[in-house]
Amino acid sequence: MLTVTPKTPSPSPFLHEPLPKSQNPNPKPSNSHQIHCFNGSYHKPTYQTERGLQFETEDTFFRHESATGRDLGVLSAALYKQSKQQLRVLDVMCGCGIRSLRYLAEAKADFVMANDGNDAHRRVILGNLKSIERGSGDEKRWVVTHFDANRVLSECYLKREFFDLIDIDSFGSDSSFLRTVFNAVKRDGLLYLTSTDGYSSGGHRPNNSLASYGAYILPMPYSNEIGLRMLIGGAVREASAQGYHVSPLFSYYSYHGPVFRVMLRVHRKALPDNRHYGFISYCNHCGNSQAYSWEELGQMSCPCSNTIGSCSLVVSGPLWTGPLHDATHITKMLNLAEKWGWVGDGTGTDLEKLLSRMIDESDPRLPFGYIKLDEVPDSC
Protein backbone atom coordinates (compact mmCIF):
# COMPACT_ATOMS: atom_id res chain seq x y z
CA MET A 1 0.00 0.00 0.00
CA LEU A 2 1.45 3.39 -1.04
CA THR A 3 0.88 6.80 0.44
CA VAL A 4 1.34 9.29 -2.39
CA THR A 5 2.29 12.93 -2.00
CA PRO A 6 3.15 15.77 -4.36
CA LYS A 7 6.46 15.57 -6.17
CA THR A 8 8.28 18.14 -4.07
CA PRO A 9 7.01 17.86 -0.51
CA SER A 10 8.41 19.85 2.37
CA PRO A 11 8.98 17.61 5.35
CA SER A 12 7.04 14.35 5.19
CA PRO A 13 3.28 14.92 5.17
CA PHE A 14 3.05 12.02 7.60
CA LEU A 15 1.65 13.58 10.76
CA HIS A 16 1.90 17.03 9.19
CA GLU A 17 -0.65 19.51 10.46
CA PRO A 18 -1.78 22.69 8.67
CA LEU A 19 -0.47 25.94 10.01
CA PRO A 20 -2.56 26.33 13.18
CA LYS A 21 -4.62 29.41 13.81
CA SER A 22 -3.90 31.08 17.09
CA GLN A 23 -6.80 30.29 19.40
CA ASN A 24 -6.90 33.77 20.86
CA PRO A 25 -3.76 35.88 20.71
CA ASN A 26 -5.30 38.29 23.17
CA PRO A 27 -2.91 41.19 23.82
CA LYS A 28 -2.61 42.84 27.17
CA PRO A 29 -5.72 44.87 27.98
CA SER A 30 -5.63 48.64 28.04
CA ASN A 31 -6.09 48.73 31.80
CA SER A 32 -3.08 46.50 32.56
CA HIS A 33 -0.74 47.86 35.21
CA GLN A 34 2.98 47.68 35.68
CA ILE A 35 4.15 45.01 38.11
CA HIS A 36 7.16 45.24 40.37
CA CYS A 37 9.38 42.15 39.89
CA PHE A 38 11.68 40.51 42.38
CA ASN A 39 14.71 42.07 40.68
CA GLY A 40 13.30 45.59 41.03
CA SER A 41 12.47 46.07 37.35
CA TYR A 42 9.09 46.99 35.94
CA HIS A 43 7.17 45.52 33.06
CA LYS A 44 3.62 45.13 31.90
CA PRO A 45 1.95 41.73 32.15
CA THR A 46 1.06 39.94 28.94
CA TYR A 47 -2.42 38.45 29.09
CA GLN A 48 -3.36 35.51 26.90
CA THR A 49 -6.44 33.33 26.54
CA GLU A 50 -6.60 29.64 25.64
CA ARG A 51 -9.79 27.56 25.64
CA GLY A 52 -11.44 30.33 27.67
CA LEU A 53 -8.74 30.35 30.38
CA GLN A 54 -6.91 33.63 30.92
CA PHE A 55 -3.28 33.64 32.01
CA GLU A 56 -0.09 35.70 31.88
CA THR A 57 3.16 34.86 30.12
CA GLU A 58 5.40 37.89 30.68
CA ASP A 59 8.99 36.79 29.92
CA THR A 60 8.36 33.04 30.26
CA PHE A 61 8.68 30.85 27.16
CA PHE A 62 5.26 30.47 25.53
CA ARG A 63 3.98 29.66 22.06
CA HIS A 64 0.39 29.87 20.85
CA GLU A 65 1.28 27.28 18.22
CA SER A 66 1.69 24.68 20.97
CA ALA A 67 -2.00 24.94 21.91
CA THR A 68 -2.84 21.85 19.84
CA GLY A 69 -0.26 19.80 21.73
CA ARG A 70 -1.82 20.99 24.99
CA ASP A 71 -5.29 20.07 23.68
CA LEU A 72 -4.10 16.52 22.97
CA GLY A 73 -2.53 16.19 26.43
CA VAL A 74 -5.66 17.43 28.20
CA LEU A 75 -7.92 15.07 26.23
CA SER A 76 -5.76 12.04 27.13
CA ALA A 77 -5.57 13.15 30.76
CA ALA A 78 -9.35 13.53 30.96
CA LEU A 79 -9.88 10.05 29.49
CA TYR A 80 -7.47 8.63 32.07
CA LYS A 81 -9.38 10.38 34.87
CA GLN A 82 -12.66 8.95 33.60
CA SER A 83 -11.16 5.45 33.45
CA LYS A 84 -9.17 5.41 36.70
CA GLN A 85 -11.23 7.91 38.75
CA GLN A 86 -8.01 9.65 39.76
CA LEU A 87 -5.41 11.89 38.15
CA ARG A 88 -2.18 13.14 39.66
CA VAL A 89 -0.06 15.18 37.24
CA LEU A 90 3.59 16.23 37.34
CA ASP A 91 4.29 19.08 34.93
CA VAL A 92 8.08 18.90 34.99
CA MET A 93 8.87 22.00 32.92
CA CYS A 94 5.74 24.09 33.31
CA GLY A 95 6.91 27.46 31.93
CA CYS A 96 4.15 29.95 32.66
CA GLY A 97 1.91 27.18 34.02
CA ILE A 98 -0.76 27.06 31.31
CA ARG A 99 -0.52 23.26 30.94
CA SER A 100 -0.87 22.82 34.69
CA LEU A 101 -3.86 25.16 34.71
CA ARG A 102 -5.54 23.24 31.90
CA TYR A 103 -4.95 19.86 33.57
CA LEU A 104 -6.65 21.23 36.68
CA ALA A 105 -9.52 23.09 35.03
CA GLU A 106 -10.32 20.84 32.07
CA ALA A 107 -9.04 17.34 32.89
CA LYS A 108 -10.17 17.76 36.53
CA ALA A 109 -6.83 16.62 37.91
CA ASP A 110 -6.94 15.81 41.62
CA PHE A 111 -3.44 17.20 42.08
CA VAL A 112 -0.83 18.94 39.93
CA MET A 113 2.80 19.62 40.77
CA ALA A 114 3.86 22.54 38.59
CA ASN A 115 7.65 22.57 38.45
CA ASP A 116 9.94 24.97 36.62
CA GLY A 117 13.68 25.24 37.07
CA ASN A 118 13.59 29.05 36.91
CA ASP A 119 12.31 30.44 40.22
CA ALA A 120 12.01 33.89 38.62
CA HIS A 121 8.80 32.58 37.03
CA ARG A 122 7.21 31.80 40.38
CA ARG A 123 5.00 34.89 40.58
CA VAL A 124 3.61 34.27 37.09
CA ILE A 125 2.90 30.59 37.75
CA LEU A 126 1.21 31.29 41.09
CA GLY A 127 -0.88 34.02 39.50
CA ASN A 128 -2.03 31.72 36.71
CA LEU A 129 -3.01 28.88 39.05
CA LYS A 130 -4.77 31.01 41.66
CA SER A 131 -8.11 30.68 39.83
CA ILE A 132 -8.10 27.04 41.03
CA GLU A 133 -8.67 26.74 44.77
CA ARG A 134 -5.41 25.46 46.19
CA GLY A 135 -6.73 23.54 49.22
CA SER A 136 -4.51 22.27 52.02
CA GLY A 137 -3.17 19.06 53.51
CA ASP A 138 -4.37 15.92 51.78
CA GLU A 139 -6.90 18.03 49.87
CA LYS A 140 -4.27 20.25 48.26
CA ARG A 141 -4.92 20.61 44.52
CA TRP A 142 -1.61 22.06 43.37
CA VAL A 143 1.88 23.13 44.37
CA VAL A 144 4.62 25.08 42.60
CA THR A 145 8.27 23.98 42.84
CA HIS A 146 11.56 25.00 41.23
CA PHE A 147 13.96 22.11 40.75
CA ASP A 148 16.03 20.54 38.01
CA ALA A 149 13.94 17.98 36.09
CA ASN A 150 15.94 14.95 37.20
CA ARG A 151 16.00 16.15 40.80
CA VAL A 152 12.23 16.56 41.05
CA LEU A 153 11.69 13.12 39.46
CA SER A 154 14.20 11.48 41.80
CA GLU A 155 12.79 13.16 44.90
CA CYS A 156 9.26 12.07 43.99
CA TYR A 157 10.54 8.50 43.81
CA LEU A 158 12.35 8.76 47.16
CA LYS A 159 9.21 10.21 48.80
CA ARG A 160 7.06 7.49 47.15
CA GLU A 161 5.00 10.17 45.41
CA PHE A 162 3.93 8.68 42.09
CA PHE A 163 1.97 10.30 39.27
CA ASP A 164 -0.62 9.13 36.77
CA LEU A 165 0.63 11.54 34.10
CA ILE A 166 4.06 13.10 33.76
CA ASP A 167 4.38 15.86 31.16
CA ILE A 168 7.93 16.81 30.13
CA ASP A 169 7.91 19.66 27.63
CA SER A 170 11.67 19.78 27.14
CA PHE A 171 13.81 21.67 24.65
CA GLY A 172 16.31 20.14 22.25
CA SER A 173 17.43 16.53 22.60
CA ASP A 174 18.07 16.47 26.35
CA SER A 175 16.86 12.94 27.06
CA SER A 176 18.58 12.48 30.43
CA PHE A 177 15.19 12.58 32.17
CA LEU A 178 14.27 9.29 30.46
CA ARG A 179 16.51 7.55 33.00
CA THR A 180 14.55 8.91 35.98
CA VAL A 181 11.00 9.44 34.75
CA PHE A 182 10.04 5.78 35.06
CA ASN A 183 10.73 5.92 38.80
CA ALA A 184 7.98 8.49 39.33
CA VAL A 185 5.17 7.24 37.06
CA LYS A 186 2.46 4.85 38.23
CA ARG A 187 1.83 1.49 36.62
CA ASP A 188 -0.31 1.96 33.52
CA GLY A 189 0.37 5.69 33.85
CA LEU A 190 1.04 8.13 31.01
CA LEU A 191 4.19 9.89 29.84
CA TYR A 192 3.95 12.91 27.54
CA LEU A 193 7.44 13.37 26.10
CA THR A 194 8.94 16.02 23.83
CA SER A 195 11.88 16.56 21.50
CA THR A 196 12.64 19.64 19.42
CA ASP A 197 15.77 18.25 17.81
CA GLY A 198 14.99 18.51 14.11
CA TYR A 199 18.68 18.32 13.15
CA SER A 200 19.06 14.84 14.63
CA SER A 201 15.79 13.55 13.20
CA GLY A 202 16.93 14.80 9.80
CA GLY A 203 20.10 12.73 10.05
CA HIS A 204 22.42 15.72 10.33
CA ARG A 205 23.83 14.83 13.77
CA PRO A 206 23.89 11.00 13.96
CA ASN A 207 26.35 10.94 16.86
CA ASN A 208 24.07 13.25 18.83
CA SER A 209 21.01 11.08 18.21
CA LEU A 210 23.05 8.02 19.18
CA ALA A 211 24.07 9.63 22.48
CA SER A 212 20.59 10.94 23.27
CA TYR A 213 18.28 8.19 22.02
CA GLY A 214 20.56 5.25 21.21
CA ALA A 215 19.73 5.54 17.50
CA TYR A 216 22.09 6.33 14.63
CA ILE A 217 19.99 8.46 12.26
CA LEU A 218 20.93 9.10 8.63
CA PRO A 219 19.10 11.46 6.22
CA MET A 220 15.73 10.15 5.03
CA PRO A 221 13.00 12.15 3.28
CA TYR A 222 10.39 11.64 6.04
CA SER A 223 12.31 13.16 8.95
CA ASN A 224 9.05 14.08 10.77
CA GLU A 225 8.18 10.43 11.22
CA ILE A 226 11.78 9.45 12.00
CA GLY A 227 11.90 12.03 14.81
CA LEU A 228 8.84 10.50 16.45
CA ARG A 229 10.16 6.96 16.08
CA MET A 230 13.52 8.07 17.46
CA LEU A 231 11.86 9.58 20.56
CA ILE A 232 9.66 6.53 21.19
CA GLY A 233 12.60 4.21 20.60
CA GLY A 234 14.66 6.05 23.21
CA ALA A 235 11.83 5.63 25.73
CA VAL A 236 11.54 1.93 24.82
CA ARG A 237 15.25 1.42 25.49
CA GLU A 238 15.22 3.15 28.89
CA ALA A 239 11.97 1.48 29.93
CA SER A 240 13.29 -1.98 29.10
CA ALA A 241 16.40 -1.40 31.23
CA GLN A 242 14.10 -0.83 34.22
CA GLY A 243 11.65 -3.65 33.64
CA TYR A 244 8.96 -1.59 31.91
CA HIS A 245 7.69 -1.34 28.40
CA VAL A 246 5.80 1.46 26.72
CA SER A 247 3.26 1.75 23.92
CA PRO A 248 2.29 4.97 22.08
CA LEU A 249 -1.26 6.31 22.34
CA PHE A 250 -0.58 9.06 19.83
CA SER A 251 2.38 10.74 18.12
CA TYR A 252 2.27 14.36 17.06
CA TYR A 253 4.57 16.50 14.92
CA SER A 254 4.23 20.26 14.66
CA TYR A 255 6.17 22.46 12.24
CA HIS A 256 7.12 25.12 14.80
CA GLY A 257 10.31 24.28 16.58
CA PRO A 258 9.96 21.63 15.15
CA VAL A 259 8.20 19.82 18.00
CA PHE A 260 7.86 16.04 18.35
CA ARG A 261 5.43 14.94 21.08
CA VAL A 262 4.39 11.40 22.01
CA MET A 263 1.93 10.16 24.62
CA LEU A 264 3.05 6.80 25.98
CA ARG A 265 1.35 4.30 28.29
CA VAL A 266 3.73 2.64 30.72
CA HIS A 267 3.31 -1.07 31.48
CA ARG A 268 5.01 -2.92 34.32
CA LYS A 269 5.08 -6.57 33.32
CA ALA A 270 7.10 -9.04 31.27
CA LEU A 271 9.24 -7.33 28.66
CA PRO A 272 7.83 -7.43 25.13
CA ASP A 273 9.62 -8.96 22.21
CA ASN A 274 11.67 -6.83 19.82
CA ARG A 275 9.33 -6.93 16.85
CA HIS A 276 8.64 -3.16 17.11
CA TYR A 277 12.19 -2.08 17.94
CA GLY A 278 14.57 -2.39 15.03
CA PHE A 279 15.87 -0.63 11.92
CA ILE A 280 14.32 1.25 9.02
CA SER A 281 15.85 1.40 5.56
CA TYR A 282 15.26 3.80 2.69
CA CYS A 283 16.40 3.16 -0.87
CA ASN A 284 17.64 6.27 -2.66
CA HIS A 285 17.16 4.46 -5.98
CA CYS A 286 13.50 3.38 -5.84
CA GLY A 287 12.19 5.08 -2.66
CA ASN A 288 11.23 1.84 -0.94
CA SER A 289 11.23 1.73 2.87
CA GLN A 290 11.08 -1.32 5.11
CA ALA A 291 11.81 -2.52 8.63
CA TYR A 292 14.54 -4.94 9.70
CA SER A 293 14.79 -6.84 12.94
CA TRP A 294 18.00 -7.34 14.88
CA GLU A 295 18.21 -10.87 13.51
CA GLU A 296 18.26 -9.50 9.96
CA LEU A 297 21.29 -7.27 10.44
CA GLY A 298 23.82 -7.95 7.70
CA GLN A 299 21.09 -9.22 5.35
CA MET A 300 19.59 -5.90 4.27
CA SER A 301 18.75 -5.38 0.63
CA CYS A 302 16.16 -3.59 -1.44
CA PRO A 303 13.66 -5.36 -3.75
CA CYS A 304 15.03 -3.27 -6.61
CA SER A 305 18.46 -4.89 -6.20
CA ASN A 306 19.73 -8.45 -5.96
CA THR A 307 22.76 -7.34 -4.01
CA ILE A 308 22.83 -7.44 -0.21
CA GLY A 309 24.11 -4.17 1.19
CA SER A 310 23.24 -2.09 -1.87
CA CYS A 311 25.00 1.29 -1.92
CA SER A 312 21.62 2.98 -2.49
CA LEU A 313 20.30 1.71 0.88
CA VAL A 314 20.27 4.05 3.89
CA VAL A 315 19.62 2.46 7.30
CA SER A 316 18.72 4.19 10.58
CA GLY A 317 18.10 2.72 13.99
CA PRO A 318 17.30 1.17 16.25
CA LEU A 319 13.94 2.93 16.26
CA TRP A 320 10.34 2.23 17.14
CA THR A 321 8.93 0.44 14.09
CA GLY A 322 5.43 -0.27 15.41
CA PRO A 323 2.19 1.77 15.22
CA LEU A 324 2.50 5.45 16.09
CA HIS A 325 -1.10 5.75 17.28
CA ASP A 326 -3.75 3.74 19.11
CA ALA A 327 -6.89 4.13 17.01
CA THR A 328 -9.22 3.25 19.89
CA HIS A 329 -7.70 5.88 22.16
CA ILE A 330 -7.75 8.58 19.48
CA THR A 331 -11.38 7.81 18.65
CA LYS A 332 -12.23 8.39 22.32
CA MET A 333 -10.26 11.64 22.21
CA LEU A 334 -12.25 12.78 19.19
CA ASN A 335 -15.55 11.87 20.85
CA LEU A 336 -14.58 13.79 23.98
CA ALA A 337 -13.51 16.81 21.92
CA GLU A 338 -16.95 16.77 20.27
CA LYS A 339 -18.63 16.55 23.68
CA TRP A 340 -16.65 19.55 24.91
CA GLY A 341 -17.47 21.57 21.78
CA TRP A 342 -13.86 21.68 20.62
CA VAL A 343 -14.78 20.19 17.22
CA GLY A 344 -17.90 19.85 15.12
CA ASP A 345 -20.49 22.34 13.83
CA GLY A 346 -17.82 24.26 11.97
CA THR A 347 -15.56 24.73 15.01
CA GLY A 348 -12.17 23.20 15.73
CA THR A 349 -11.68 22.00 12.16
CA ASP A 350 -7.89 21.78 12.50
CA LEU A 351 -8.08 19.61 15.64
CA GLU A 352 -10.79 17.45 14.08
CA LYS A 353 -8.73 16.93 10.93
CA LEU A 354 -5.64 16.10 12.97
CA LEU A 355 -7.40 13.47 15.09
CA SER A 356 -9.11 11.98 12.04
CA ARG A 357 -5.76 11.81 10.24
CA MET A 358 -4.22 10.05 13.23
CA ILE A 359 -6.98 7.45 13.08
CA ASP A 360 -6.23 6.91 9.38
CA GLU A 361 -2.50 6.65 10.11
CA SER A 362 -3.20 3.91 12.64
CA ASP A 363 -3.76 1.48 9.76
CA PRO A 364 -1.04 -1.17 10.23
CA ARG A 365 -0.88 -1.72 6.47
CA LEU A 366 0.63 1.71 5.85
CA PRO A 367 4.33 1.73 4.93
CA PHE A 368 6.92 3.98 6.53
CA GLY A 369 7.09 7.51 5.18
CA TYR A 370 5.75 8.16 1.72
CA ILE A 371 6.54 7.70 -1.97
CA LYS A 372 6.90 10.67 -4.32
CA LEU A 373 4.83 10.80 -7.48
CA ASP A 374 7.87 10.52 -9.72
CA GLU A 375 8.81 7.30 -7.92
CA VAL A 376 5.40 5.64 -8.39
CA PRO A 377 6.10 4.24 -11.92
CA ASP A 378 9.27 2.59 -10.67
CA SER A 379 7.54 1.06 -7.65
CA CYS A 380 4.42 -0.24 -9.37
PDB file of N, CA, C and O in Angstrom, residues 11 14-20 63-69 72 195-196 224 228 251-261 354:
ATOM      1  N   PRO A  11       8.811  18.820   4.581  1.00  0.00           N
ATOM      2  CA  PRO A  11       8.979  17.606   5.350  1.00  0.00           C
ATOM      3  C   PRO A  11       7.831  16.644   5.100  1.00  0.00           C
ATOM      4  O   PRO A  11       6.773  17.047   4.652  1.00  0.00           O
ATOM      5  N   PHE A  14       3.465  12.921   6.532  1.00  0.00           N
ATOM      6  CA  PHE A  14       3.049  12.019   7.596  1.00  0.00           C
ATOM      7  C   PHE A  14       3.000  12.797   8.898  1.00  0.00           C
ATOM      8  O   PHE A  14       3.975  13.387   9.319  1.00  0.00           O
ATOM      9  N   LEU A  15       1.839  12.850   9.525  1.00  0.00           N
ATOM     10  CA  LEU A  15       1.654  13.575  10.764  1.00  0.00           C
ATOM     11  C   LEU A  15       1.905  15.063  10.599  1.00  0.00           C
ATOM     12  O   LEU A  15       2.312  15.736  11.528  1.00  0.00           O
ATOM     13  N   HIS A  16       1.683  15.597   9.399  1.00  0.00           N
ATOM     14  CA  HIS A  16       1.896  17.026   9.189  1.00  0.00           C
ATOM     15  C   HIS A  16       0.580  17.744   9.378  1.00  0.00           C
ATOM     16  O   HIS A  16      -0.422  17.393   8.779  1.00  0.00           O
ATOM     17  N   GLU A  17       0.562  18.751  10.214  1.00  0.00           N
ATOM     18  CA  GLU A  17      -0.647  19.507  10.460  1.00  0.00           C
ATOM     19  C   GLU A  17      -0.604  20.806   9.671  1.00  0.00           C
ATOM     20  O   GLU A  17       0.455  21.343   9.392  1.00  0.00           O
ATOM     21  N   PRO A  18      -1.775  21.381   9.310  1.00  0.00           N
ATOM     22  CA  PRO A  18      -1.782  22.690   8.673  1.00  0.00           C
ATOM     23  C   PRO A  18      -1.319  23.753   9.664  1.00  0.00           C
ATOM     24  O   PRO A  18      -1.338  23.541  10.867  1.00  0.00           O
ATOM     25  N   LEU A  19      -0.903  24.883   9.119  1.00  0.00           N
ATOM     26  CA  LEU A  19      -0.474  25.945  10.010  1.00  0.00           C
ATOM     27  C   LEU A  19      -1.620  26.291  10.937  1.00  0.00           C
ATOM     28  O   LEU A  19      -2.696  26.698  10.502  1.00  0.00           O
ATOM     29  N   PRO A  20      -1.449  26.126  12.263  1.00  0.00           N
ATOM     30  CA  PRO A  20      -2.563  26.326  13.181  1.00  0.00           C
ATOM     31  C   PRO A  20      -2.901  27.791  13.321  1.00  0.00           C
ATOM     32  O   PRO A  20      -2.039  28.667  13.241  1.00  0.00           O
ATOM     33  N   ARG A  63       4.328  29.621  23.472  1.00  0.00           N
ATOM     34  CA  ARG A  63       3.976  29.659  22.059  1.00  0.00           C
ATOM     35  C   ARG A  63       2.509  29.311  21.883  1.00  0.00           C
ATOM     36  O   ARG A  63       2.046  28.276  22.363  1.00  0.00           O
ATOM     37  N   HIS A  64       1.788  30.187  21.176  1.00  0.00           N
ATOM     38  CA  HIS A  64       0.392  29.869  20.853  1.00  0.00           C
ATOM     39  C   HIS A  64       0.302  28.625  19.979  1.00  0.00           C
ATOM     40  O   HIS A  64      -0.666  27.860  20.053  1.00  0.00           O
ATOM     41  N   GLU A  65       1.322  28.413  19.135  1.00  0.00           N
ATOM     42  CA  GLU A  65       1.282  27.280  18.217  1.00  0.00           C
ATOM     43  C   GLU A  65       1.260  25.935  18.940  1.00  0.00           C
ATOM     44  O   GLU A  65       0.882  24.923  18.351  1.00  0.00           O
ATOM     45  N   SER A  66       1.670  25.931  20.205  1.00  0.00           N
ATOM     46  CA  SER A  66       1.687  24.683  20.973  1.00  0.00           C
ATOM     47  C   SER A  66       0.332  24.348  21.591  1.00  0.00           C
ATOM     48  O   SER A  66       0.211  23.342  22.291  1.00  0.00           O
ATOM     49  N   ALA A  67      -0.681  25.173  21.322  1.00  0.00           N
ATOM     50  CA  ALA A  67      -2.002  24.938  21.914  1.00  0.00           C
ATOM     51  C   ALA A  67      -2.567  23.577  21.519  1.00  0.00           C
ATOM     52  O   ALA A  67      -3.202  22.902  22.336  1.00  0.00           O
ATOM     53  N   THR A  68      -2.325  23.150  20.278  1.00  0.00           N
ATOM     54  CA  THR A  68      -2.840  21.852  19.837  1.00  0.00           C
ATOM     55  C   THR A  68      -2.219  20.720  20.647  1.00  0.00           C
ATOM     56  O   THR A  68      -2.912  19.777  21.043  1.00  0.00           O
ATOM     57  N   GLY A  69      -0.915  20.801  20.896  1.00  0.00           N
ATOM     58  CA  GLY A  69      -0.261  19.797  21.730  1.00  0.00           C
ATOM     59  C   GLY A  69      -0.836  19.764  23.129  1.00  0.00           C
ATOM     60  O   GLY A  69      -0.979  18.699  23.734  1.00  0.00           O
ATOM     61  N   LEU A  72      -4.240  17.980  23.017  1.00  0.00           N
ATOM     62  CA  LEU A  72      -4.099  16.523  22.973  1.00  0.00           C
ATOM     63  C   LEU A  72      -3.762  15.958  24.356  1.00  0.00           C
ATOM     64  O   LEU A  72      -4.283  14.917  24.758  1.00  0.00           O
ATOM     65  N   SER A 195      10.568  16.262  22.059  1.00  0.00           N
ATOM     66  CA  SER A 195      11.881  16.559  21.500  1.00  0.00           C
ATOM     67  C   SER A 195      11.695  17.689  20.504  1.00  0.00           C
ATOM     68  O   SER A 195      10.666  17.765  19.823  1.00  0.00           O
ATOM     69  N   THR A 196      12.675  18.591  20.439  1.00  0.00           N
ATOM     70  CA  THR A 196      12.642  19.638  19.421  1.00  0.00           C
ATOM     71  C   THR A 196      13.896  19.576  18.553  1.00  0.00           C
ATOM     72  O   THR A 196      14.277  20.559  17.932  1.00  0.00           O
ATOM     73  N   ASN A 224      10.085  13.885   9.741  1.00  0.00           N
ATOM     74  CA  ASN A 224       9.054  14.080  10.768  1.00  0.00           C
ATOM     75  C   ASN A 224       8.748  12.763  11.475  1.00  0.00           C
ATOM     76  O   ASN A 224       8.703  12.679  12.710  1.00  0.00           O
ATOM     77  N   LEU A 228       9.765  11.115  15.505  1.00  0.00           N
ATOM     78  CA  LEU A 228       8.838  10.501  16.449  1.00  0.00           C
ATOM     79  C   LEU A 228       9.285   9.089  16.813  1.00  0.00           C
ATOM     80  O   LEU A 228       9.252   8.694  17.989  1.00  0.00           O
ATOM     81  N   SER A 251       1.125  10.066  18.451  1.00  0.00           N
ATOM     82  CA  SER A 251       2.379  10.736  18.122  1.00  0.00           C
ATOM     83  C   SER A 251       2.046  11.969  17.314  1.00  0.00           C
ATOM     84  O   SER A 251       1.238  11.908  16.386  1.00  0.00           O
ATOM     85  N   TYR A 252       2.679  13.088  17.649  1.00  0.00           N
ATOM     86  CA  TYR A 252       2.275  14.363  17.062  1.00  0.00           C
ATOM     87  C   TYR A 252       3.493  15.186  16.661  1.00  0.00           C
ATOM     88  O   TYR A 252       4.391  15.407  17.472  1.00  0.00           O
ATOM     89  N   TYR A 253       3.513  15.618  15.420  1.00  0.00           N
ATOM     90  CA  TYR A 253       4.567  16.495  14.917  1.00  0.00           C
ATOM     91  C   TYR A 253       3.965  17.858  14.596  1.00  0.00           C
ATOM     92  O   TYR A 253       2.897  17.948  13.988  1.00  0.00           O
ATOM     93  N   SER A 254       4.655  18.909  15.002  1.00  0.00           N
ATOM     94  CA  SER A 254       4.235  20.258  14.656  1.00  0.00           C
ATOM     95  C   SER A 254       5.404  20.988  14.029  1.00  0.00           C
ATOM     96  O   SER A 254       6.558  20.844  14.470  1.00  0.00           O
ATOM     97  N   TYR A 255       5.116  21.799  13.027  1.00  0.00           N
ATOM     98  CA  TYR A 255       6.168  22.455  12.245  1.00  0.00           C
ATOM     99  C   TYR A 255       6.978  23.443  13.077  1.00  0.00           C
ATOM    100  O   TYR A 255       8.153  23.684  12.806  1.00  0.00           O
ATOM    101  N   HIS A 256       6.383  24.096  14.071  1.00  0.00           N
ATOM    102  CA  HIS A 256       7.123  25.125  14.804  1.00  0.00           C
ATOM    103  C   HIS A 256       8.102  24.446  15.760  1.00  0.00           C
ATOM    104  O   HIS A 256       7.759  23.546  16.493  1.00  0.00           O
ATOM    105  N   GLY A 257       9.290  24.862  15.713  1.00  0.00           N
ATOM    106  CA  GLY A 257      10.311  24.280  16.575  1.00  0.00           C
ATOM    107  C   GLY A 257      11.407  23.568  15.781  1.00  0.00           C
ATOM    108  O   GLY A 257      12.533  24.045  15.754  1.00  0.00           O
ATOM    109  N   PRO A 258      11.192  22.420  15.133  1.00  0.00           N
ATOM    110  CA  PRO A 258       9.957  21.633  15.153  1.00  0.00           C
ATOM    111  C   PRO A 258       9.752  20.952  16.496  1.00  0.00           C
ATOM    112  O   PRO A 258      10.671  20.891  17.318  1.00  0.00           O
ATOM    113  N   VAL A 259       8.532  20.468  16.739  1.00  0.00           N
ATOM    114  CA  VAL A 259       8.201  19.820  17.997  1.00  0.00           C
ATOM    115  C   VAL A 259       7.704  18.400  17.722  1.00  0.00           C
ATOM    116  O   VAL A 259       6.804  18.202  16.899  1.00  0.00           O
ATOM    117  N   PHE A 260       8.298  17.436  18.401  1.00  0.00           N
ATOM    118  CA  PHE A 260       7.862  16.039  18.348  1.00  0.00           C
ATOM    119  C   PHE A 260       7.310  15.688  19.728  1.00  0.00           C
ATOM    120  O   PHE A 260       8.034  15.776  20.719  1.00  0.00           O
ATOM    121  N   ARG A 261       6.032  15.288  19.799  1.00  0.00           N
ATOM    122  CA  ARG A 261       5.426  14.938  21.081  1.00  0.00           C
ATOM    123  C   ARG A 261       4.789  13.557  20.969  1.00  0.00           C
ATOM    124  O   ARG A 261       4.103  13.247  19.983  1.00  0.00           O
ATOM    125  N   LEU A 354      -6.838  16.743  12.431  1.00  0.00           N
ATOM    126  CA  LEU A 354      -5.645  16.099  12.972  1.00  0.00           C
ATOM    127  C   LEU A 354      -5.989  14.755  13.597  1.00  0.00           C
ATOM    128  O   LEU A 354      -5.332  13.736  13.330  1.00  0.00           O
TER     129      LEU A 354
END
